[in-house]
Coordinates of N, CA and C in Angstrom, one line a residue:
Chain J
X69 N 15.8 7.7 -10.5 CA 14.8 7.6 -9.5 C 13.5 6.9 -10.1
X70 N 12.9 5.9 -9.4 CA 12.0 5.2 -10.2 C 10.5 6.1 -10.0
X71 N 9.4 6.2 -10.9 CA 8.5 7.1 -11.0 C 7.2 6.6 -11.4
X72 N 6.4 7.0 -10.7 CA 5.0 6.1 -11.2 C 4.2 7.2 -11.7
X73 N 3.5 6.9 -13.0 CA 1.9 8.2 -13.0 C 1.0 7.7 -13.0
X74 N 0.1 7.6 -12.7 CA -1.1 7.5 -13.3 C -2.1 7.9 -13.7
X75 N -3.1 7.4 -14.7 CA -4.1 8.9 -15.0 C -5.4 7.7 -15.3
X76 N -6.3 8.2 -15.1 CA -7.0 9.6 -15.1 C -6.9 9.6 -13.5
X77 N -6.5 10.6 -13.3 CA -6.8 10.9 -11.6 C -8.0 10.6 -10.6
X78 N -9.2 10.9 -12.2 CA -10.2 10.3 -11.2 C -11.2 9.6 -12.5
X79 N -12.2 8.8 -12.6 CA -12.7 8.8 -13.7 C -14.6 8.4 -13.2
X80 N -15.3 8.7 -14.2 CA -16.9 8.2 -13.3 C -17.2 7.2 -14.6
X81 N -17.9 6.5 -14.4 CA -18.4 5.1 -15.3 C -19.9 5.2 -14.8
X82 N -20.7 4.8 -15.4 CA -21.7 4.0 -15.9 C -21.7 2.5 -15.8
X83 N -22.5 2.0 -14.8 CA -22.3 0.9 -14.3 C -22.5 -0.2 -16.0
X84 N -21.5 -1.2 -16.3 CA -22.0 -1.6 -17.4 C -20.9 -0.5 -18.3
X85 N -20.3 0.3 -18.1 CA -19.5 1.2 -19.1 C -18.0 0.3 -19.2
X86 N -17.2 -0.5 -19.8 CA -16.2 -1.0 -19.8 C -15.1 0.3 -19.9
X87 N -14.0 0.5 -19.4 CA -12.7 1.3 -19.3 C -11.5 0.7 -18.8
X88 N -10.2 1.3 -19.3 CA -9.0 1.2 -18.9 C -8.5 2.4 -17.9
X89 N -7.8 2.1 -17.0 CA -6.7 2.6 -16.5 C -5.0 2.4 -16.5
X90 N -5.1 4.1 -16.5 CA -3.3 3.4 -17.3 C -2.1 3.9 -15.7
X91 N -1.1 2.9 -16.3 CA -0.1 3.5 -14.8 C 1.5 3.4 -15.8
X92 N 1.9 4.5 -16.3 CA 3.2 5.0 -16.8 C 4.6 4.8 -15.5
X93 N 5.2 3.9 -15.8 CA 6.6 4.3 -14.7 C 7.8 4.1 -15.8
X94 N 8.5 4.8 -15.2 CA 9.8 5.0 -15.3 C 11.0 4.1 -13.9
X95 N 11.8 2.9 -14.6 CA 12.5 2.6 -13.1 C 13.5 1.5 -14.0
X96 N 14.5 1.7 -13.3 CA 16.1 1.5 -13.2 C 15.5 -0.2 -13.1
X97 N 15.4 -1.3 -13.9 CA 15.6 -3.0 -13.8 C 14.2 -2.8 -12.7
X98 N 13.2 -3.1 -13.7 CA 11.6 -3.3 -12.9 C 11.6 -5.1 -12.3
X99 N 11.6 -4.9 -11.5 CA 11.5 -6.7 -10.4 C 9.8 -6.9 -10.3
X100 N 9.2 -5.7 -10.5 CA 7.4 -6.0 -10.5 C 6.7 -4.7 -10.3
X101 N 5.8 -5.3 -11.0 CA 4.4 -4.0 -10.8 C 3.2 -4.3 -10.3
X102 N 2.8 -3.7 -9.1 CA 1.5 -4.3 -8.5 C 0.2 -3.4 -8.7
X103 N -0.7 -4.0 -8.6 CA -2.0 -3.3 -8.9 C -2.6 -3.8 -7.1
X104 N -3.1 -2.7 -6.6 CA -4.0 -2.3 -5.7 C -5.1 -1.8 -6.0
X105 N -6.3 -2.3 -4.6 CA -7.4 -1.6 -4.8 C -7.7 -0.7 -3.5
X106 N -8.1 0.3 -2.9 CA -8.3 0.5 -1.6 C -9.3 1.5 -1.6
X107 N -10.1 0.7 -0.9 CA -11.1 1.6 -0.2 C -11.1 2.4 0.7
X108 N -12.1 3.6 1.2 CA -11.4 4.5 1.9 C -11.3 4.3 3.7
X109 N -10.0 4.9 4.1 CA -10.1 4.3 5.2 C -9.8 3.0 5.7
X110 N -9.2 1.8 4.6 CA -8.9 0.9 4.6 C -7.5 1.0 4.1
X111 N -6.6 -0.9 4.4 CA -5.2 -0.5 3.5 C -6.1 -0.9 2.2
X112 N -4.4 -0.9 1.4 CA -4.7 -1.1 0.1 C -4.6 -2.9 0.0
X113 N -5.9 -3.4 -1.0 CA -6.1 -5.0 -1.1 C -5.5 -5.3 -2.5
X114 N -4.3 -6.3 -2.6 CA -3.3 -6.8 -3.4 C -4.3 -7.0 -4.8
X115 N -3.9 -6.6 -5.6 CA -5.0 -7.3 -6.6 C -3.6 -8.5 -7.9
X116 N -3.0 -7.8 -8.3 CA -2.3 -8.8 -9.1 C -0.3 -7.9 -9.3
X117 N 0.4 -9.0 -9.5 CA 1.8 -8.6 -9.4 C 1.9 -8.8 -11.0
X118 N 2.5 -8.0 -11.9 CA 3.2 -8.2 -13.2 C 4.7 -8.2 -12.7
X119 N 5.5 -9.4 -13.8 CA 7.1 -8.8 -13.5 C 7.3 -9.2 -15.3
X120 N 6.8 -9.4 -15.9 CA 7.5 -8.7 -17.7 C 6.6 -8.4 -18.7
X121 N 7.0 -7.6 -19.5 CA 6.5 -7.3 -20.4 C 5.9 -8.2 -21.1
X122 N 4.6 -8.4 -21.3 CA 3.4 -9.1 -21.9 C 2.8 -9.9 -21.3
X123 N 2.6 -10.0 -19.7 CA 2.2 -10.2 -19.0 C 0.9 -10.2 -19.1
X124 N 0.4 -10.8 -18.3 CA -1.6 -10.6 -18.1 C -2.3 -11.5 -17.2
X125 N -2.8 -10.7 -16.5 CA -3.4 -11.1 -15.3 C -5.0 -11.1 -14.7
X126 N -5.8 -12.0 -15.1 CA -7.4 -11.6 -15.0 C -8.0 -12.2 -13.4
X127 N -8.7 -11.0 -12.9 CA -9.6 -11.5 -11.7 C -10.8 -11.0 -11.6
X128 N -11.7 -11.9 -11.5 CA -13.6 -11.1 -11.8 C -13.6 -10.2 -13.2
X129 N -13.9 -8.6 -12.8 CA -13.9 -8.3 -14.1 C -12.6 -7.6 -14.2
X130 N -11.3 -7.9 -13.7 CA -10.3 -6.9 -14.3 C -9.1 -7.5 -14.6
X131 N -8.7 -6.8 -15.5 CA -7.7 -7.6 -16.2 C -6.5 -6.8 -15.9
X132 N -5.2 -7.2 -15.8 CA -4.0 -6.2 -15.9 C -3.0 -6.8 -17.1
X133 N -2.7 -5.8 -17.5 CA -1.4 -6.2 -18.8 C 0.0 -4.9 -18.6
X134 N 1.2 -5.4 -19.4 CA 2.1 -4.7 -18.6 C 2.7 -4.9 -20.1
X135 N 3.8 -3.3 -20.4 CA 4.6 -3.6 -21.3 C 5.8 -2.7 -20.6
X136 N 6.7 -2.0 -21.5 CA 7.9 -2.1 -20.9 C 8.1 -0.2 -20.4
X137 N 6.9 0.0 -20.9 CA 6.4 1.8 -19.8 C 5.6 1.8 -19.5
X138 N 4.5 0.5 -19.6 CA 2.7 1.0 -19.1 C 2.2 -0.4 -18.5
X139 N 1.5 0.3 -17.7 CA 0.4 -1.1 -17.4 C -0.9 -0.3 -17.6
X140 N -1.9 -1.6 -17.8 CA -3.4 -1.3 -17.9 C -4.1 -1.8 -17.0
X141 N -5.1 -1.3 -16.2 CA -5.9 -2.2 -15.9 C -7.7 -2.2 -16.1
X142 N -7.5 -2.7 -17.2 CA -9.5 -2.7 -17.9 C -10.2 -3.6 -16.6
X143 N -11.3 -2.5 -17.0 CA -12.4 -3.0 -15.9 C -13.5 -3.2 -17.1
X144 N -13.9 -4.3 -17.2 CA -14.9 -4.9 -18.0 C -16.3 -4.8 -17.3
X145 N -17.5 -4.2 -18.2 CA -18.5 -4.5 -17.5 C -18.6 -4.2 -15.8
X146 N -18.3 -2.9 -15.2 CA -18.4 -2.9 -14.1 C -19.5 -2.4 -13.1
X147 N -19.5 -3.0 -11.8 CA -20.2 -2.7 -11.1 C -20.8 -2.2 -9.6
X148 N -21.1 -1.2 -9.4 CA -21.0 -0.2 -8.0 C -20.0 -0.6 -7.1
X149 N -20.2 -1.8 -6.6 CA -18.9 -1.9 -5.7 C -17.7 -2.1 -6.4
X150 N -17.5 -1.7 -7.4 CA -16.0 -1.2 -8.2 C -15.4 -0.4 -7.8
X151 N -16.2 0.1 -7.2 CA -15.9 2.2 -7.3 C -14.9 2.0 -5.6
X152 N -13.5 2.7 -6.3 CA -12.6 2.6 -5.2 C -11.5 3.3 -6.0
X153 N -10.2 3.5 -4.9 CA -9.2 3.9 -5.3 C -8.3 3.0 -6.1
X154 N -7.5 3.0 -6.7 CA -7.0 1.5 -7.7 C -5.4 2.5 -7.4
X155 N -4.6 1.7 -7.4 CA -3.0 2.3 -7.1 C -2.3 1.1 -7.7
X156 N -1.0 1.7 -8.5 CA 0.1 0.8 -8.8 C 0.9 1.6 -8.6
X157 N 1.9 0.3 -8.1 CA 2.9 0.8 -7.5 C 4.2 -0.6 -8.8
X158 N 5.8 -0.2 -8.3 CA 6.5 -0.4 -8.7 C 7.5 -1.1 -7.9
X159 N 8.6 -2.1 -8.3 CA 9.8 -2.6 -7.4 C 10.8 -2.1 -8.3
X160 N 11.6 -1.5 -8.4 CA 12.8 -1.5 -9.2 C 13.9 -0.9 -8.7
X161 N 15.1 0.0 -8.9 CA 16.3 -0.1 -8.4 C 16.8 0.3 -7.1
X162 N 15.4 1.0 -6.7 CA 15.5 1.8 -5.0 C 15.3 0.6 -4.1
X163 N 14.6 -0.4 -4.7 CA 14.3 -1.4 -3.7 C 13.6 -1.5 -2.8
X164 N 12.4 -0.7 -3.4 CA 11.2 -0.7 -2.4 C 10.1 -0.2 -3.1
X165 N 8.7 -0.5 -2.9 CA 7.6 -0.2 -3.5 C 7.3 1.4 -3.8
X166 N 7.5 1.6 -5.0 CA 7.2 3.2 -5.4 C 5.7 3.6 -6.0
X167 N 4.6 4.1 -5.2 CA 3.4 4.2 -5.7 C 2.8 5.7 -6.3
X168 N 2.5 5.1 -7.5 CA 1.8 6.7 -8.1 C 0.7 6.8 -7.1
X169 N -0.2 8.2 -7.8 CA -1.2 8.8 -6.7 C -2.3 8.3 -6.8
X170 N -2.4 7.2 -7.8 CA -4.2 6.4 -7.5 C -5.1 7.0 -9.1
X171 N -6.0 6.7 -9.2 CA -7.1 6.5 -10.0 C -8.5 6.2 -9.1
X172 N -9.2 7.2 -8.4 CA -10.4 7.3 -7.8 C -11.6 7.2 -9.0
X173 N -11.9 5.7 -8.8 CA -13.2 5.4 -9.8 C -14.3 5.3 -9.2
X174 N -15.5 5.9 -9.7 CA -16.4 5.7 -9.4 C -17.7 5.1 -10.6
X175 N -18.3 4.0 -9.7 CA -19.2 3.7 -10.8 C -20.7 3.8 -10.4
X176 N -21.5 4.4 -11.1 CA -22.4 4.9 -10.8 C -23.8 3.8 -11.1
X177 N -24.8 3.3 -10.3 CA -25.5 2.4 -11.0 C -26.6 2.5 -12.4
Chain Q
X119 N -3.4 -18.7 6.9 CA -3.5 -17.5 7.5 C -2.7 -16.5 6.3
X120 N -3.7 -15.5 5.5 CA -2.9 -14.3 4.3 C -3.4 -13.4 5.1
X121 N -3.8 -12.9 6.5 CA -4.1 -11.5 6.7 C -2.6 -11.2 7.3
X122 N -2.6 -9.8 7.4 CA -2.0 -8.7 8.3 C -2.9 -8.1 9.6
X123 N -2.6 -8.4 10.1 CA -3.5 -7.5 11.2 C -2.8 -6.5 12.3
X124 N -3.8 -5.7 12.4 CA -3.3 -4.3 13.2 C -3.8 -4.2 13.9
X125 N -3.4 -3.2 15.1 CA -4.1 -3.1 16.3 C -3.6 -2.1 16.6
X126 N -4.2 -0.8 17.4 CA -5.7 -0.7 17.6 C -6.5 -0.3 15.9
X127 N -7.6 -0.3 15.7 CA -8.3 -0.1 14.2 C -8.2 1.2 14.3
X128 N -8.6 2.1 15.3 CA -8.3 3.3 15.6 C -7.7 4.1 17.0
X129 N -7.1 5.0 17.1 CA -6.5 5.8 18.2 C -6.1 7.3 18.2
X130 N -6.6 7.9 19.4 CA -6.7 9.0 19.4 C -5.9 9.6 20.5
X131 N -4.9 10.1 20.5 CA -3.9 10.5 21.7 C -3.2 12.2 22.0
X132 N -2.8 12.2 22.9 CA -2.7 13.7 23.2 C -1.0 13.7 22.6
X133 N -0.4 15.2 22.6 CA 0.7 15.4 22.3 C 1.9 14.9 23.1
X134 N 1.5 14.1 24.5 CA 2.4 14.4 25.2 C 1.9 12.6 25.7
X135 N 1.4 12.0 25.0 CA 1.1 10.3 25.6 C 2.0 9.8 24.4
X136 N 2.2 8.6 25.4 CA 3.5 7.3 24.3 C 2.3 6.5 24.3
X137 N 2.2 6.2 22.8 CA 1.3 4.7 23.0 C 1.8 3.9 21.6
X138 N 1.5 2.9 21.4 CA 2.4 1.7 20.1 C 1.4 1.2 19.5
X139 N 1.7 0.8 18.3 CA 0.6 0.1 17.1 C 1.5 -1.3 16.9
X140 N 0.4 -1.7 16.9 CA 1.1 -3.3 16.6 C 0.7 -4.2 15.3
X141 N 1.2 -4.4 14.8 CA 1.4 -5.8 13.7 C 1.8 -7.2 13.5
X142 N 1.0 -7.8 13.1 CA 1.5 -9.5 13.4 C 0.9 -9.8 11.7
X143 N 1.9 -11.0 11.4 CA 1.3 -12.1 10.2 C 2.1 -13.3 10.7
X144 N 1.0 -14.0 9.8 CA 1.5 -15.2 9.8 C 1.9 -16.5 9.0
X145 N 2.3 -15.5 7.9 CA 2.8 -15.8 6.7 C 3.9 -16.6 6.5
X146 N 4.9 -16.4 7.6 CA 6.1 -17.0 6.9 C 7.0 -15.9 6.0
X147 N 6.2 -14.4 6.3 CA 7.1 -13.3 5.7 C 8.6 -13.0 6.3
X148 N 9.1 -12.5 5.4 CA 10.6 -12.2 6.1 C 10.8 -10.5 6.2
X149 N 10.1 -10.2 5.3 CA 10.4 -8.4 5.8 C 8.2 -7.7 5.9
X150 N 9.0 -6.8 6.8 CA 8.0 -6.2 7.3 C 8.2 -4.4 7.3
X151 N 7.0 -4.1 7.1 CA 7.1 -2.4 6.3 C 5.8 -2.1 7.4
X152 N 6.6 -0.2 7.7 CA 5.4 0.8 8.1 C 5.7 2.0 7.3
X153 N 4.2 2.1 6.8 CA 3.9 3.1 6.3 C 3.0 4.3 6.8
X154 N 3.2 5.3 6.0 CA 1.9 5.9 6.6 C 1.2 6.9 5.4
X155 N -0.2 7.2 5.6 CA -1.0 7.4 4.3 C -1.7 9.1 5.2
X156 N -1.5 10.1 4.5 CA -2.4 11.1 4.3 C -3.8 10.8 3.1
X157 N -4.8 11.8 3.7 CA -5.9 11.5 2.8 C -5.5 11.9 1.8
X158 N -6.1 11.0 0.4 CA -5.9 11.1 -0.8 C -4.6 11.1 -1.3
X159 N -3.9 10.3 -0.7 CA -2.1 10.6 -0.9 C -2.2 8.9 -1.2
X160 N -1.2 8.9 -1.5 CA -0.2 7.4 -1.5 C 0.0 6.5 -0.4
X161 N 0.3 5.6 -0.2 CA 1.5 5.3 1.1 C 2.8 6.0 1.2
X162 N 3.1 6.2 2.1 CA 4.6 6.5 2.4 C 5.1 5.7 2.9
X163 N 6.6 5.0 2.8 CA 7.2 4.4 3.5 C 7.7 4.8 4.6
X164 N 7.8 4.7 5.9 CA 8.7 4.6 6.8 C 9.4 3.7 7.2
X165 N 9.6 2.9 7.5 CA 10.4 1.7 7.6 C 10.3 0.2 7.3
X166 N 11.0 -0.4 6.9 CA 11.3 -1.8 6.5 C 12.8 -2.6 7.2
X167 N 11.9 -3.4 8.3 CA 12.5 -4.9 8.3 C 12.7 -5.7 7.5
X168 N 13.8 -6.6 7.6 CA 14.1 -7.5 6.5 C 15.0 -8.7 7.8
X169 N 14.4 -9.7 7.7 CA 15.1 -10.4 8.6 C 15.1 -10.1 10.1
X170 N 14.0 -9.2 10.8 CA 14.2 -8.9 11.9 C 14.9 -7.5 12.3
X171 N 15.4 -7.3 11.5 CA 16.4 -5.9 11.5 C 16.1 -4.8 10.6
X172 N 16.5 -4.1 11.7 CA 15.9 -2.6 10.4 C 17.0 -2.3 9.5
X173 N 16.1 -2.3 8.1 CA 17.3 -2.0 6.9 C 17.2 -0.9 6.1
X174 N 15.7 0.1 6.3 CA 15.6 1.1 5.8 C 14.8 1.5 6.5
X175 N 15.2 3.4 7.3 CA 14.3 4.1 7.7 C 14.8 5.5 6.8
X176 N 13.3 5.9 6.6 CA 13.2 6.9 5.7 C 13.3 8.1 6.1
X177 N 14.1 8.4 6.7 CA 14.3 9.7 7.5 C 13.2 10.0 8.2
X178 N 12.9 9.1 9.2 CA 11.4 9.2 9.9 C 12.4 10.0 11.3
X179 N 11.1 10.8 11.8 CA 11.4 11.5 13.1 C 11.2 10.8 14.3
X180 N 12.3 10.9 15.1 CA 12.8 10.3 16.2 C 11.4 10.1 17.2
X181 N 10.6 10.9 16.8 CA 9.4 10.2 18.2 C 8.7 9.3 17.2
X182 N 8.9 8.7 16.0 CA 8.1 7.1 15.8 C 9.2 6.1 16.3
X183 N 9.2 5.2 16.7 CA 10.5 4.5 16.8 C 9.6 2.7 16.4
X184 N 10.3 2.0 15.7 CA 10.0 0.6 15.0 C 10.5 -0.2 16.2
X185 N 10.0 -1.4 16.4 CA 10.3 -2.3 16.9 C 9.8 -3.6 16.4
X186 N 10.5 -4.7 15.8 CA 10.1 -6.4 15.3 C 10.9 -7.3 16.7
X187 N 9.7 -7.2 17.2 CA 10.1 -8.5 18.2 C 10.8 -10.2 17.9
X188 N 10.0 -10.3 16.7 CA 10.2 -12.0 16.8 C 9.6 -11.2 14.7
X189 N 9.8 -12.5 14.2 CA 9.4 -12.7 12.6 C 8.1 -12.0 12.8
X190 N 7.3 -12.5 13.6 CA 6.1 -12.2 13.0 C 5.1 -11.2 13.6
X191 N 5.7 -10.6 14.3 CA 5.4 -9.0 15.0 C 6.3 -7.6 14.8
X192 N 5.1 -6.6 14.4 CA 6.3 -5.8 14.7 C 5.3 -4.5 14.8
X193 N 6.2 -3.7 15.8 CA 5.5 -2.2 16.4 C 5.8 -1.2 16.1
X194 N 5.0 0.1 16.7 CA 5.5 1.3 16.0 C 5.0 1.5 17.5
X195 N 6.3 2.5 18.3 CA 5.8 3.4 19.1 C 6.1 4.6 19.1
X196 N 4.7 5.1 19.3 CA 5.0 6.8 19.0 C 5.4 7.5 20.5
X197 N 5.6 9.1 20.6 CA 5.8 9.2 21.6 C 6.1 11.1 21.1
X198 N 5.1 12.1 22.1 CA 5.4 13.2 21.6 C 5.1 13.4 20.2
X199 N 4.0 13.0 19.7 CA 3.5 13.2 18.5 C 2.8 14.3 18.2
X200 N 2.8 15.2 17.0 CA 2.3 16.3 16.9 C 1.1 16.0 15.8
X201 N -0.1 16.8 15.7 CA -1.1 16.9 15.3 C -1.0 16.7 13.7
X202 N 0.1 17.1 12.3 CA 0.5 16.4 11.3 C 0.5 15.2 11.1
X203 N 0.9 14.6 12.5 CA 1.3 12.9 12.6 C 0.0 12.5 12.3
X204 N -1.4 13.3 12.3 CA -2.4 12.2 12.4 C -2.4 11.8 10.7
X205 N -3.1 10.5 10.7 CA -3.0 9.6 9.5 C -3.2 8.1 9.9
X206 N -3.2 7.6 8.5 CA -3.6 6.0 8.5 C -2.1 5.5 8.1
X207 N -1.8 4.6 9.4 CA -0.6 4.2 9.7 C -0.8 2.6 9.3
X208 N 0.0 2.2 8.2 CA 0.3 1.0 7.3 C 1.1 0.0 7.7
X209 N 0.5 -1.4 7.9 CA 1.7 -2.6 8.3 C 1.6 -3.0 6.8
X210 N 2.8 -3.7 6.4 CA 2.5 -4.6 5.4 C 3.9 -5.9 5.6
X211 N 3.7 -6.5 4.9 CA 5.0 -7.7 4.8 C 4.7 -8.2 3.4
X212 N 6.1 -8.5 3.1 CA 6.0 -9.7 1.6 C 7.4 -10.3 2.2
X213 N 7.6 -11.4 1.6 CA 8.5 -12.7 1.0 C 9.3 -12.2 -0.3
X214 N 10.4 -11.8 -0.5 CA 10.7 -11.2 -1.6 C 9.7 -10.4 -2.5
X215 N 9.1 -10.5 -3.5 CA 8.2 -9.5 -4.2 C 7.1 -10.2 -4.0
X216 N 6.6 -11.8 -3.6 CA 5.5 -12.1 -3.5 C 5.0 -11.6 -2.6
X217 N 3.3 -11.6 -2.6 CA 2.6 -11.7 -1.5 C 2.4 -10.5 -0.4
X218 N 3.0 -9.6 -1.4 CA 3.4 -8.0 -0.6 C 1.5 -7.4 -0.3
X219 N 1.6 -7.8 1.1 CA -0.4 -7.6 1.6 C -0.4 -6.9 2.8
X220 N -1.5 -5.5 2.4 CA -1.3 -4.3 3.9 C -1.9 -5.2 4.9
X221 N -2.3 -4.5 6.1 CA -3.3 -4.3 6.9 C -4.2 -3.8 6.3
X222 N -4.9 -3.7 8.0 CA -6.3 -2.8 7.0 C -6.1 -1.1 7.8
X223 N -4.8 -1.7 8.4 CA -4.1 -0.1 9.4 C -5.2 0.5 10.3
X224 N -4.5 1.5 11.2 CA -4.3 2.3 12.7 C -4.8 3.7 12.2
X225 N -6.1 4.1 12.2 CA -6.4 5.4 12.3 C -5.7 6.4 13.2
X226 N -4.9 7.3 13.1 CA -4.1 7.9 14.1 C -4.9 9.0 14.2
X227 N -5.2 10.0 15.7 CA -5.6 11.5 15.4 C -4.8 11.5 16.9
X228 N -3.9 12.8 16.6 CA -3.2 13.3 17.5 C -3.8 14.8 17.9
X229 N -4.2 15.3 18.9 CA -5.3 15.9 19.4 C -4.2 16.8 20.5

């Protein structure tokens, strides 16, 4: 069964505080791993797809990298309107998007 | 055209009204997904089109029922919904793994 975690569950920053977020899966032939952002109340907005290990993918301030149990996604330098839910999800042998429970960031100015 | 769009943004219905959520792109997607989201939860899947046709439903209960008219629409009618059911109800579509983009989804409150 394919399995997503992610941690920190929630984290608070300091606007200008650079951090990572990590997303651990487990999954039978990975076809992609996606990084979401979603605000509340809204869906979730596509941010970047990895499909292999050593991947890397930069937009504004965030960067995603992928190896063959983890993805990251560093937030460089960030700022207030950062602060959102961030979700990755997984494609692999179920054949259909499996999403961990999020990383609620907040950045404080 | 990369949006998804939903309709209504929100809806509030009694136990005992049928009313449908709709979704359209116009992408050129080939499968089409409803989900649905409790606060602070995940997405869940409920169903995925692939080609027009339903190819997976996730043991969803018989008062949601899916309907994809044509490629680039597709509905959810509810019907006898109970007060659990409320939630933020998810269109999405991708082209094989590309381009997999929600809505911005159907506030549901069943009252």
């Amino acid at each position: 069964e394919d399995q997503v975690t992610q941690s920190p569950e929630a984290l608070r920053l300091q606007e200008g505080e650079s951090s990572s977020l990590n997303c651990s899966y487990t999954v039978s032939g990975l076809r992609g791993l996606f990084w979401y952002r979603q605000d509340p109340g809204k869906g979730p907005e596509f941010l970047f797809t990895l499909y292999s290990a050593g991947e890397e993918k930069e937009k504004e301030r965030l960067k995603a990298t992928l190896t063959k149990k983890e993805s990251f996604l560093h937030i460089t330098a960030p700022k207030p309107e950062d602060s959102a839910t961030y979700l990755c999800a997984v494609w692999g042998g179920s054949e259909k998007l499996v999403f961990g429970k999020g990383t609620k960031l907040t950045v404080n100015p | 055209d990369t949006e998804v769009t939903q309709t209504p943004k929100h809806l509030v219905m009694g136990m005992t009204n049928k009313k449908s959520l709709k979704c359209e792109q116009h992408m050129g997607h080939r499968a089409m997904y409803w989900y649905k989201q409790k606060a602070k939860k995940p997405p869940e899947l409920m169903f995925v089109y692939s080609y027009e046709k339903l190819s997976i439903n996730e043991s969803v209960p018989s008062r949601f029922s899916p309907e994809c008219p044509n490629s680039s629409l597709l509905n959810l009618h509810l019907h006898a919904l109970q007060p659990e059911d409320s939630a933020l109800y998810l269109c999405a579509s991708s082209q094989d793994l590309t381009g997999y983009t929600f809505g911005s989804g159907t506030r549901l409150t069943v009252v």
